[in-house]
mmCIF file of C-alpha atoms in Angstrom:
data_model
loop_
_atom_site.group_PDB
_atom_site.id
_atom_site.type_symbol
_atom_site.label_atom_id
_atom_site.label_comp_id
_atom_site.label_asym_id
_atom_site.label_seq_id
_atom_site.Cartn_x
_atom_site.Cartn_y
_atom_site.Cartn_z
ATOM 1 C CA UNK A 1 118.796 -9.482 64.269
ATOM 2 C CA UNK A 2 115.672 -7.448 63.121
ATOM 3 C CA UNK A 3 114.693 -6.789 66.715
ATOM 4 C CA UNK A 4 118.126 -5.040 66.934
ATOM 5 C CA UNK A 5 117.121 -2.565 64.215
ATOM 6 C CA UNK A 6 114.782 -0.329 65.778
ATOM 7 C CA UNK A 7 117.369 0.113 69.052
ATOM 8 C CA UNK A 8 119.906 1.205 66.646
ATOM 9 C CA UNK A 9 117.799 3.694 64.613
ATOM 10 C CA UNK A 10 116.691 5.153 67.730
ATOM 11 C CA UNK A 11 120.288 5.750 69.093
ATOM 12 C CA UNK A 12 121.395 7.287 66.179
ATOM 13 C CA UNK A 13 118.568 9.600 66.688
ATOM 14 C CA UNK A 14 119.820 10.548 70.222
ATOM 15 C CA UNK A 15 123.106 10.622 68.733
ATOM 16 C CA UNK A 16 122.165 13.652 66.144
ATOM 17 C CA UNK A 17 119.671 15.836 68.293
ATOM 18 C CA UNK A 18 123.115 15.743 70.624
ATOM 19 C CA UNK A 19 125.376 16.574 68.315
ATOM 20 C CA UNK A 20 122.848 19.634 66.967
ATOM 21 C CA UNK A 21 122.553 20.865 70.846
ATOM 22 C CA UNK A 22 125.943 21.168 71.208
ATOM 23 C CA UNK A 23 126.960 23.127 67.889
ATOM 24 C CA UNK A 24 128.082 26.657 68.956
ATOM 25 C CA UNK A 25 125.840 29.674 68.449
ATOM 26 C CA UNK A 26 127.033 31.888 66.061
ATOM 27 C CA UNK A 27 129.060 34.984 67.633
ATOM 28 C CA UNK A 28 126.994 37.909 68.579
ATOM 29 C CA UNK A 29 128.085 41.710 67.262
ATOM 30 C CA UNK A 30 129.874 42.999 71.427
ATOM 31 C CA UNK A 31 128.072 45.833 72.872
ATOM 32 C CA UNK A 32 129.919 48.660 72.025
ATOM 33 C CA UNK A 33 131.230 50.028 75.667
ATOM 34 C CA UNK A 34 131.053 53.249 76.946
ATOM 35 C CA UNK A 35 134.337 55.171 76.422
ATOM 36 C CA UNK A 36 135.707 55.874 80.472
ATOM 37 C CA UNK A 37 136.878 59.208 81.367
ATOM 38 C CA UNK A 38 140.099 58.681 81.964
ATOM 39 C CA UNK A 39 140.898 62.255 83.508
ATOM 40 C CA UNK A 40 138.064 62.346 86.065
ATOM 41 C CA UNK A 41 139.559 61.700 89.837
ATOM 42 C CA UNK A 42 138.659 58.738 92.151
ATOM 43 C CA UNK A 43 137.948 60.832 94.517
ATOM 44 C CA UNK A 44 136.762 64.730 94.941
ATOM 45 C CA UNK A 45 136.484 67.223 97.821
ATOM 46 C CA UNK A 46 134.180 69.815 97.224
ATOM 47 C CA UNK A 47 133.486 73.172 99.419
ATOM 48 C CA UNK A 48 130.247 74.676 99.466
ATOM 49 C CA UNK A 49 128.980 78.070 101.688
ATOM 50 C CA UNK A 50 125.768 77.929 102.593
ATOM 51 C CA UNK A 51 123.894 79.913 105.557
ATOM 52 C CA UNK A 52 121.284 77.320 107.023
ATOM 53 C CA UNK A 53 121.958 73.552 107.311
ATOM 54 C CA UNK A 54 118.718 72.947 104.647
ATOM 55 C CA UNK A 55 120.594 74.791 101.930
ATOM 56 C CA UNK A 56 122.523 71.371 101.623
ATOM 57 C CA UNK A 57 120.741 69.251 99.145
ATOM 58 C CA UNK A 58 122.747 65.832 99.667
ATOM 59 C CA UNK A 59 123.242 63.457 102.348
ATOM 60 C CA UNK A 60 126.153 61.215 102.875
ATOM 61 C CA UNK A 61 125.168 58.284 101.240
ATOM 62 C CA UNK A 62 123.088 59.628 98.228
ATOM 63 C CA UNK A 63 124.215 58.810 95.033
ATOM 64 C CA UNK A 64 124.516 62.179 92.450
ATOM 65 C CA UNK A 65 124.591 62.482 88.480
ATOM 66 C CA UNK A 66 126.866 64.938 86.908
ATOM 67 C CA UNK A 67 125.272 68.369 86.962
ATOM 68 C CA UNK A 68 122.649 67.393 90.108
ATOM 69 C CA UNK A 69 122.433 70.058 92.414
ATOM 70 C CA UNK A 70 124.234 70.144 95.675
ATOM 71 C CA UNK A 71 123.740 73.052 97.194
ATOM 72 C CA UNK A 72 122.095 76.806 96.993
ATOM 73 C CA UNK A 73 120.983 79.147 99.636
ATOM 74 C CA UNK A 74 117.379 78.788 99.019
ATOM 75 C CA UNK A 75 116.000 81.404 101.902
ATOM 76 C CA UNK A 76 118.479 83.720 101.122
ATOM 77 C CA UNK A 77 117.803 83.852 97.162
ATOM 78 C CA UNK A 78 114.254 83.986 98.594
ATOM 79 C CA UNK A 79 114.513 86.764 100.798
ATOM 80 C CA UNK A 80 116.652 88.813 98.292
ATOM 81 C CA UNK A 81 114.190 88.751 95.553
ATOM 82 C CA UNK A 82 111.273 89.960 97.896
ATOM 83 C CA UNK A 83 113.326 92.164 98.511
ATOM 84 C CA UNK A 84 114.206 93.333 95.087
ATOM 85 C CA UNK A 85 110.945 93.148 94.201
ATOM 86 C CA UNK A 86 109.743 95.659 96.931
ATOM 87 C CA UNK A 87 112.645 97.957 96.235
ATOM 88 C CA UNK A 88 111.993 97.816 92.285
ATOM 89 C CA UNK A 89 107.788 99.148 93.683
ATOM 90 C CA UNK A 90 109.305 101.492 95.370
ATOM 91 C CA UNK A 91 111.779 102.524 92.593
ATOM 92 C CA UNK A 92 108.054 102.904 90.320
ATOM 93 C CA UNK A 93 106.742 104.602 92.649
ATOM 94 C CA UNK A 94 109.231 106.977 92.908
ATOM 95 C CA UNK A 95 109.358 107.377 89.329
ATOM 96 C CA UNK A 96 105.654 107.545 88.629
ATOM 97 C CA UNK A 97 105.303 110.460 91.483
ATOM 98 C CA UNK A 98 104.899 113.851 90.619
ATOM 99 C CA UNK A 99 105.687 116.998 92.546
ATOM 100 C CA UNK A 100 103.935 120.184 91.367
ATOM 101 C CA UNK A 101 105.366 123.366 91.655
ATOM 102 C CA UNK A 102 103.694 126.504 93.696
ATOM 103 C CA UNK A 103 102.010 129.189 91.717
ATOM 104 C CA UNK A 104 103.357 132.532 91.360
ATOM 105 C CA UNK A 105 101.223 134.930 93.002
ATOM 106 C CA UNK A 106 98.652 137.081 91.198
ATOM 107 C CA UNK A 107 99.823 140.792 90.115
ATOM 108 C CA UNK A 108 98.182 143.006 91.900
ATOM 109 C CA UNK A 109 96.474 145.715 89.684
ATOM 110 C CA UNK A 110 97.437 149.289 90.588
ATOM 111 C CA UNK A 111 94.621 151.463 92.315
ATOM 112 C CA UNK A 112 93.616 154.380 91.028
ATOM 113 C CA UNK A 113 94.846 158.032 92.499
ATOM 114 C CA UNK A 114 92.286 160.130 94.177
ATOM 115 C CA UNK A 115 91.210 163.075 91.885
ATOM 116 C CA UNK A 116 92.323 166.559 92.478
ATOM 117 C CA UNK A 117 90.125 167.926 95.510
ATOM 118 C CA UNK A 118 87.036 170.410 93.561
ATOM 119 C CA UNK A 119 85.542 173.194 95.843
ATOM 120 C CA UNK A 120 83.649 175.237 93.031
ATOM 121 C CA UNK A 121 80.278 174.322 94.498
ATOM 122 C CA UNK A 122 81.276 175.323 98.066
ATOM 123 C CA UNK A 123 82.902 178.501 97.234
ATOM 124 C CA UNK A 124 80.412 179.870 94.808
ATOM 125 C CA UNK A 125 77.739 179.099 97.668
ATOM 126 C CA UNK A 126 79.934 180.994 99.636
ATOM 127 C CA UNK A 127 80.428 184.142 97.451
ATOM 128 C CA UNK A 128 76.708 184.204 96.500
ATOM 129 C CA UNK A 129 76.332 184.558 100.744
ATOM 130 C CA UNK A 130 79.041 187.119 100.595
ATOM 131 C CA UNK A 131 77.215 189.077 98.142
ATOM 132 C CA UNK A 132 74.057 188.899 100.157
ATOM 133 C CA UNK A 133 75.487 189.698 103.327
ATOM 134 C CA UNK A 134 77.067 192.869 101.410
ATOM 135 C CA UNK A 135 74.100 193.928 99.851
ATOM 136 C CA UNK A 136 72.048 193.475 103.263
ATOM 137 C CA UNK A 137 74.307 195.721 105.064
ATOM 138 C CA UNK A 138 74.164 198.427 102.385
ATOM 139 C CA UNK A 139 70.358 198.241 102.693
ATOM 140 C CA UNK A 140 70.666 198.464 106.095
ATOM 141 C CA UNK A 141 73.052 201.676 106.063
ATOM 142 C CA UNK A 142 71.224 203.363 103.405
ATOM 143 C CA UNK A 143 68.002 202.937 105.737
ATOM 144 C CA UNK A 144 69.744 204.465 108.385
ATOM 145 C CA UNK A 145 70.813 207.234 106.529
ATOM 146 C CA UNK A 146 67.071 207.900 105.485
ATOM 147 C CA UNK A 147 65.565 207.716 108.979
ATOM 148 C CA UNK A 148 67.757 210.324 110.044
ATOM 149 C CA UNK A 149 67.068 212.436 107.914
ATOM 150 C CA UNK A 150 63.363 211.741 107.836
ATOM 151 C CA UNK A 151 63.743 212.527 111.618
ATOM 152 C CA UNK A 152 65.307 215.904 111.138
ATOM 153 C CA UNK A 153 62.359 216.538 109.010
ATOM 154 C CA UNK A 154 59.372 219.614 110.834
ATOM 155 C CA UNK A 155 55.677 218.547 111.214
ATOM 156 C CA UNK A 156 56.753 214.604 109.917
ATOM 157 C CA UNK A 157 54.023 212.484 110.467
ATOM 158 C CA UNK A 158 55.043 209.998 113.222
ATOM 159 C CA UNK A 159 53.240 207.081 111.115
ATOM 160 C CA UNK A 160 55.966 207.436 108.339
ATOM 161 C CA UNK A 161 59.029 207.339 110.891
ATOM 162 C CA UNK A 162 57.148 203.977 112.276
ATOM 163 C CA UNK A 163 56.700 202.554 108.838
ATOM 164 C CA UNK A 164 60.509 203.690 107.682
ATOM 165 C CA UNK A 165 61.648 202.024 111.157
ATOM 166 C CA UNK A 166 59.667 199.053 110.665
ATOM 167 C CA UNK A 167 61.016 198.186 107.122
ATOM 168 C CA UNK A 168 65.109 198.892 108.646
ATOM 169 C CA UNK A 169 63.768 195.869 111.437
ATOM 170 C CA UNK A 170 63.076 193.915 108.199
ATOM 171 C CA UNK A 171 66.578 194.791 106.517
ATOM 172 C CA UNK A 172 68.505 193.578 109.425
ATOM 173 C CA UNK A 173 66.419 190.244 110.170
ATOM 174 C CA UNK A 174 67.498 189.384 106.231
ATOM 175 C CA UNK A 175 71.091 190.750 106.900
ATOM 176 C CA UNK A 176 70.912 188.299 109.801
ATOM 177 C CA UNK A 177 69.533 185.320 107.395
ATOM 178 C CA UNK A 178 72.125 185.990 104.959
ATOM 179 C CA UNK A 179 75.014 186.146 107.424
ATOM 180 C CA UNK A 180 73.929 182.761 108.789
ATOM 181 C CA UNK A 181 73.737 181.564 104.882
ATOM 182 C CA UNK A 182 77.336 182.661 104.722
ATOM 183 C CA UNK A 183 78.784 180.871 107.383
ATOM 184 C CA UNK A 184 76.841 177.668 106.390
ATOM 185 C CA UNK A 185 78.674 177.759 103.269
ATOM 186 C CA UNK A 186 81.682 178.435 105.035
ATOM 187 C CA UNK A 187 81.121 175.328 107.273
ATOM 188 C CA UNK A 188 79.916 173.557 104.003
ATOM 189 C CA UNK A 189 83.732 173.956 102.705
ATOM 190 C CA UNK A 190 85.463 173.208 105.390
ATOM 191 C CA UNK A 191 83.443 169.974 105.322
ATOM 192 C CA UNK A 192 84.151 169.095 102.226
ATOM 193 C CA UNK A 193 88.349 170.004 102.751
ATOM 194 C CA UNK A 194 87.888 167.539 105.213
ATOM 195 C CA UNK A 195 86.389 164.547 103.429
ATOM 196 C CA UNK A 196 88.939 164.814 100.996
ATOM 197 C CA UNK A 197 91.787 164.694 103.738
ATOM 198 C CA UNK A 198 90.112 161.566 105.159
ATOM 199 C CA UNK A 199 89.584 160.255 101.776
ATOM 200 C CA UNK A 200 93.553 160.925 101.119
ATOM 201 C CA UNK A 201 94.202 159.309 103.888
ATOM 202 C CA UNK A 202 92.094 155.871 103.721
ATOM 203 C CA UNK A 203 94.055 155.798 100.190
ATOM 204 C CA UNK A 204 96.964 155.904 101.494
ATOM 205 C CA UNK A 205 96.707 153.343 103.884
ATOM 206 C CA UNK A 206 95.104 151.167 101.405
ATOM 207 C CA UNK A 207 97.895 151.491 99.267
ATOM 208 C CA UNK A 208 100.136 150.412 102.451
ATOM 209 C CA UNK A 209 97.815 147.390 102.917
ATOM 210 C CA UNK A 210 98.319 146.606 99.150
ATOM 211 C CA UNK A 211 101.852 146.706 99.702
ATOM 212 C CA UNK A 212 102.239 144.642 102.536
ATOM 213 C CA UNK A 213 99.579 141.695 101.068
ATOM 214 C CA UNK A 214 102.297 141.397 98.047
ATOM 215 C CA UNK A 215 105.351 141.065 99.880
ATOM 216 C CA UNK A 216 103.666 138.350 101.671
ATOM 217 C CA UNK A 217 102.781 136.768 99.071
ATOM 218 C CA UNK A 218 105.900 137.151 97.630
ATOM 219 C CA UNK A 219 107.743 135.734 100.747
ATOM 220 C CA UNK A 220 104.849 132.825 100.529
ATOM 221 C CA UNK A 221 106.206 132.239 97.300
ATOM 222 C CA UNK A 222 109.572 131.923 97.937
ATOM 223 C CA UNK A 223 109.016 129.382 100.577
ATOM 224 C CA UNK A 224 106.853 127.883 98.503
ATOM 225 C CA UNK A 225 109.304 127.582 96.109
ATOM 226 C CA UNK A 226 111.944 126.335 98.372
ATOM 227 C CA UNK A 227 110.066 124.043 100.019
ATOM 228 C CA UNK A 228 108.874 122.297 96.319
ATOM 229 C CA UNK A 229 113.015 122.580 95.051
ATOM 230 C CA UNK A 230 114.082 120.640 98.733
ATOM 231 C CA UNK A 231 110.694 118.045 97.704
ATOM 232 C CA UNK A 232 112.913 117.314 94.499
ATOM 233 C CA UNK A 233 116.183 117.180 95.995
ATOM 234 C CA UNK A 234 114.648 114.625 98.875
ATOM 235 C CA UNK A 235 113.039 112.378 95.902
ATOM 236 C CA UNK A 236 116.463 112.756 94.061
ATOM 237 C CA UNK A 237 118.005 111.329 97.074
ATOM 238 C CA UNK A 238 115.570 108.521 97.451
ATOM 239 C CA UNK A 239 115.538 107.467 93.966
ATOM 240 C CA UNK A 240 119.723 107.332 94.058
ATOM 241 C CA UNK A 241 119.422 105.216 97.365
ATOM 242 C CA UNK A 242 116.751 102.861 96.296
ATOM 243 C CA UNK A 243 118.847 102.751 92.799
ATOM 244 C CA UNK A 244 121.727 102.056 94.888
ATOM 245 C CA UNK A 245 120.062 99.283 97.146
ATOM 246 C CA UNK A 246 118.982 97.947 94.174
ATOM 247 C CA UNK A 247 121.470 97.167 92.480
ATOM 248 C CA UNK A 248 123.279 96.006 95.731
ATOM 249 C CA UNK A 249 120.368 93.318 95.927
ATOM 250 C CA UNK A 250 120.582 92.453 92.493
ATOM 251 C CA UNK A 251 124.969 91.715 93.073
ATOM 252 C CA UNK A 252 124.321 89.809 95.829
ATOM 253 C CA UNK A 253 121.722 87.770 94.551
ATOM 254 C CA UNK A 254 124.404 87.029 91.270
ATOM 255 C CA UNK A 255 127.113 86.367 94.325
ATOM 256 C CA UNK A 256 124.709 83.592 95.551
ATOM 257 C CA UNK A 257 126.101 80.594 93.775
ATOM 258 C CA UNK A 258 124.611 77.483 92.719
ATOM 259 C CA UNK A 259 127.011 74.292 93.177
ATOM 260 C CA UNK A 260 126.333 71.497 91.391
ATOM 261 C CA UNK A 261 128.360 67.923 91.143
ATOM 262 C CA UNK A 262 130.888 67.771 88.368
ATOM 263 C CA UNK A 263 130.545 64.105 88.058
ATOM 264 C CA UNK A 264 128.646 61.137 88.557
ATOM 265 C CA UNK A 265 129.200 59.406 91.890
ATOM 266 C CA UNK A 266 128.395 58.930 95.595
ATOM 267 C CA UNK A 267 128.652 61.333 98.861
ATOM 268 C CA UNK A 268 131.187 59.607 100.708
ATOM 269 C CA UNK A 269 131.791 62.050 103.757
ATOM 270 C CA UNK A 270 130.061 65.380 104.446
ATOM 271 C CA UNK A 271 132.265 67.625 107.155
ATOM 272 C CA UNK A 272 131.198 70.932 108.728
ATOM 273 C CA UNK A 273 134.264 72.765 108.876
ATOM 274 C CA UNK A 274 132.772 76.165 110.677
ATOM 275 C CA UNK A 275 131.143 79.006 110.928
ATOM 276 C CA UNK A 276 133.015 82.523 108.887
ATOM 277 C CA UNK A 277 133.053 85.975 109.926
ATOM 278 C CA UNK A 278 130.336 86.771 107.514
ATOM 279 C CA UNK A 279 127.865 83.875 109.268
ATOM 280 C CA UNK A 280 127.721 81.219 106.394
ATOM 281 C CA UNK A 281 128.954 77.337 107.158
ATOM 282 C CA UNK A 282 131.662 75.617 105.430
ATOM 283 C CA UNK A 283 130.680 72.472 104.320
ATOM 284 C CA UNK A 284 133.471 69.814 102.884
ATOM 285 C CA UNK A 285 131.594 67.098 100.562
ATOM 286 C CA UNK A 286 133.610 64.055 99.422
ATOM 287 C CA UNK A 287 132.625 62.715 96.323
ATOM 288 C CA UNK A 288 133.750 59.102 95.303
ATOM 289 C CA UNK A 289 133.637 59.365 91.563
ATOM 290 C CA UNK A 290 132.491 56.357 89.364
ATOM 291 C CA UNK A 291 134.675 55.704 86.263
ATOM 292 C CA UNK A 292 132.585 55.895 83.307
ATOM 293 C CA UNK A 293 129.854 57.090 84.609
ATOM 294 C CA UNK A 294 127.043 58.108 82.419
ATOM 295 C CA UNK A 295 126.022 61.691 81.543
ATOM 296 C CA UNK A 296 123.363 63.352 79.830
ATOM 297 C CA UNK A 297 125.696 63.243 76.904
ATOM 298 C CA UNK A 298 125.953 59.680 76.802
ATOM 299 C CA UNK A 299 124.412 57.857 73.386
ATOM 300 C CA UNK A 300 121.439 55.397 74.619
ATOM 301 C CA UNK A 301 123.395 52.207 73.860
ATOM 302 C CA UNK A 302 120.290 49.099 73.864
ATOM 303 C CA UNK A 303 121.419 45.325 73.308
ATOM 304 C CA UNK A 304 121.513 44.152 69.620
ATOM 305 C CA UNK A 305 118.463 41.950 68.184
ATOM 306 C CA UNK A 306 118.792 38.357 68.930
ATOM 307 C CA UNK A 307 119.324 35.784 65.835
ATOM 308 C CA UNK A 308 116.808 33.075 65.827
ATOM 309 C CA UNK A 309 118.112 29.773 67.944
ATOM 310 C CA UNK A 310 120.244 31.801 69.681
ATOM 311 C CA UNK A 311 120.395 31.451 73.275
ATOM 312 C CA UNK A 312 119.154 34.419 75.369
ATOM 313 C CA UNK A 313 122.390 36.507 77.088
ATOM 314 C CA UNK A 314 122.002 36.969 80.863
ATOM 315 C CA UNK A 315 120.146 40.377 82.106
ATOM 316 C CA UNK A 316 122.021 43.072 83.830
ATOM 317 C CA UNK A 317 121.828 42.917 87.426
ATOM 318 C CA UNK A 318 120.478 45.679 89.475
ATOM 319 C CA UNK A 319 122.788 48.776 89.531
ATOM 320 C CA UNK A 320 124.592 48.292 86.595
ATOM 321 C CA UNK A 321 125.320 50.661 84.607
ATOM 322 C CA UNK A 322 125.646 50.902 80.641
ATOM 323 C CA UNK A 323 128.957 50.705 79.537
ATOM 324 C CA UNK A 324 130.567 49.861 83.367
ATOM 325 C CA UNK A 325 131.464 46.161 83.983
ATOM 326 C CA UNK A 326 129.214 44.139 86.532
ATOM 327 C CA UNK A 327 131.365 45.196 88.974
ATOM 328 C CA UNK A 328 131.409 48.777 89.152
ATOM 329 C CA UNK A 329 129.392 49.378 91.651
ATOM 330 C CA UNK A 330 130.395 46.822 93.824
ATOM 331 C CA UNK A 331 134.160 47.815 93.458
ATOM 332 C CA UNK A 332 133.174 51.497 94.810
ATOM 333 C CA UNK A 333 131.257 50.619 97.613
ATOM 334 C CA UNK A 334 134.562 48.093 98.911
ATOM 335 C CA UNK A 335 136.424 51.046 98.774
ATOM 336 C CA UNK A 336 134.359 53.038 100.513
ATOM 337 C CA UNK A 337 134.518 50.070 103.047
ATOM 338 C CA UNK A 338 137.634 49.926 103.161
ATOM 339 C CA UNK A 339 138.089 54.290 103.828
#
């Protein structure tokens, strides 16, 4: 009987460490699940423009988050910002440029008149020869006059009538001087009359040369002046146009649009429907929507603390998401099987 003891001790032992193994855990707080959107569609067709084939940022296949982008004409945005970058340097430019007007010609200063024609000198050189001339001749006359009579005179000494004759050869040699002093003077004026009609003359085609260098110059400056006033119009023009081109780049870089998915989900089928009058391609995307799929929005929901003893819960498989049952995934691939 006491060998029996220790056998029964040690099944009652067994017995108890059973009975505490299979006492149910105590209930763990459930996850708290994330709230499906009921109004988002199974299924979505979405049509994009684009004008090359890489502007498409998805494949069929690839799996997209809600605001990940799908498509946007890359080259083209490109290619309109270099060029509304070179049209807002050129705008600058433009701007910046200055275009200087033509100077008004110089007044020309007024010449002076010629001064009265003087011909004092000449004519009192010619009087004073006119007296001398006079005065020669009545020395001359008044010689004769005594020669004759000396040779009317009786028993006249011939020496006397050679000495008388002598001095009337001297009266005429200075009547002759004095003449040619006369006409000297008289050629001295005439001169002088015509300096001053040359000199009237030079002036007056000096004044015609004066005349004619300002209206050139005037004419000079009214092309001039047309020429700088068609330089302003022309810049005008160009700024307007480079304004205008401008602002035409700037519209249709707002016009490019930027699609992006609406929801969580996979590309199911991606169609090319054609090419439009204007060149771009029509693409169809459909989008097989996940229900509850997460968003940026989303609280981070994480597992609640284990209590001591408890057994560990099993770990989420690969691809599933919070808040979607196990089977989420799996459920949208069989029906994209089964399309």
């Amino acid at each position: 009987m006491k060998r029996l003891i220790p056998y029964v001790l040690s099944g009652l032992a067994i017995a108890s460490v059973a009975t505490a193994q299979t006492t149910p855990p105590p209930e763990l707080p459930s996850e708290p699940l994330q709230p499906s959107d009921t109004d988002s569609p199974k299924r979505l067709t979405i049509t994009v423009f684009v004008a090359d084939p890489e502007d498409l940022k998805v494949q069929q296949g690839d799996r997209v988050s809600a605001g990940q982008l799908i498509a946007d004409r890359t080259r083209e945005r490109q290619r309109l910002e270099t060029q509304y970058q070179q049209l807002t340097l050129t705008l600058q430019k433009l701007q910046a440029s200055t275009i200087t007007p033509p100077q008004a010609p110089a007044s020309v200063p007024a010449i002076a008149a010629l001064p009265h024609p003087n011909y004092l000198e000449e004519q009192a050189t010619i009087e004073r020869a006119k007296v001398t001339v006079e005065q020669a001749e009545a020395a001359i006359a008044a010689k004769q006059q005594e020669l004759t009579y000396l040779a009317e005179l009786p028993n006249l000494n011939p020496l006397v009538l050679e000495h008388e004759t002598a001095k009337l050869a001297e009266l005429q040699r200075a009547h002759t001087a004095a003449v040619r002093d006369y006409q000297l003077s008289m050629g001295k004026l005439a001169n002088a009359q015509s300096d001053t009609d040359y000199q009237e003359y030079r002036h007056s085609l000096d004044l015609a040369e004066r005349v004619e260098r300002a209206n050139q110059a005037a004419l000079s400056y009214q092309r001039q002046w047309a020429e700088y006033e068609q330089r302003l119009r022309d810049r005008d023009y160009q700024l307007s146009q480079t304004q205008l081109r401008l602002d035409e780049v700037e519209n249709a870089i707002a016009s490019l649009a930027v699609v992006r998915s609406p929801y969580a989900g996979r590309i199911r089928q991606i169609k090319w429907l054609g090419q439009g009058a204007d060149g771009l391609l029509s693409v169809e995307l459909t989008l097989l929507v996940r229900d509850g799929h997460p968003t940026d929005d989303a609280p981070n929901l994480t597992p609640p603390p284990q209590l001591p003893n408890a057994p560990s819960l099993p770990a989420p498989v690969s691809g599933q998401q919070r808040g979607m049952p196990d089977d989420a995934d799996g459920a949208s691939d069989r029906e994209q099987s089964r399309d």
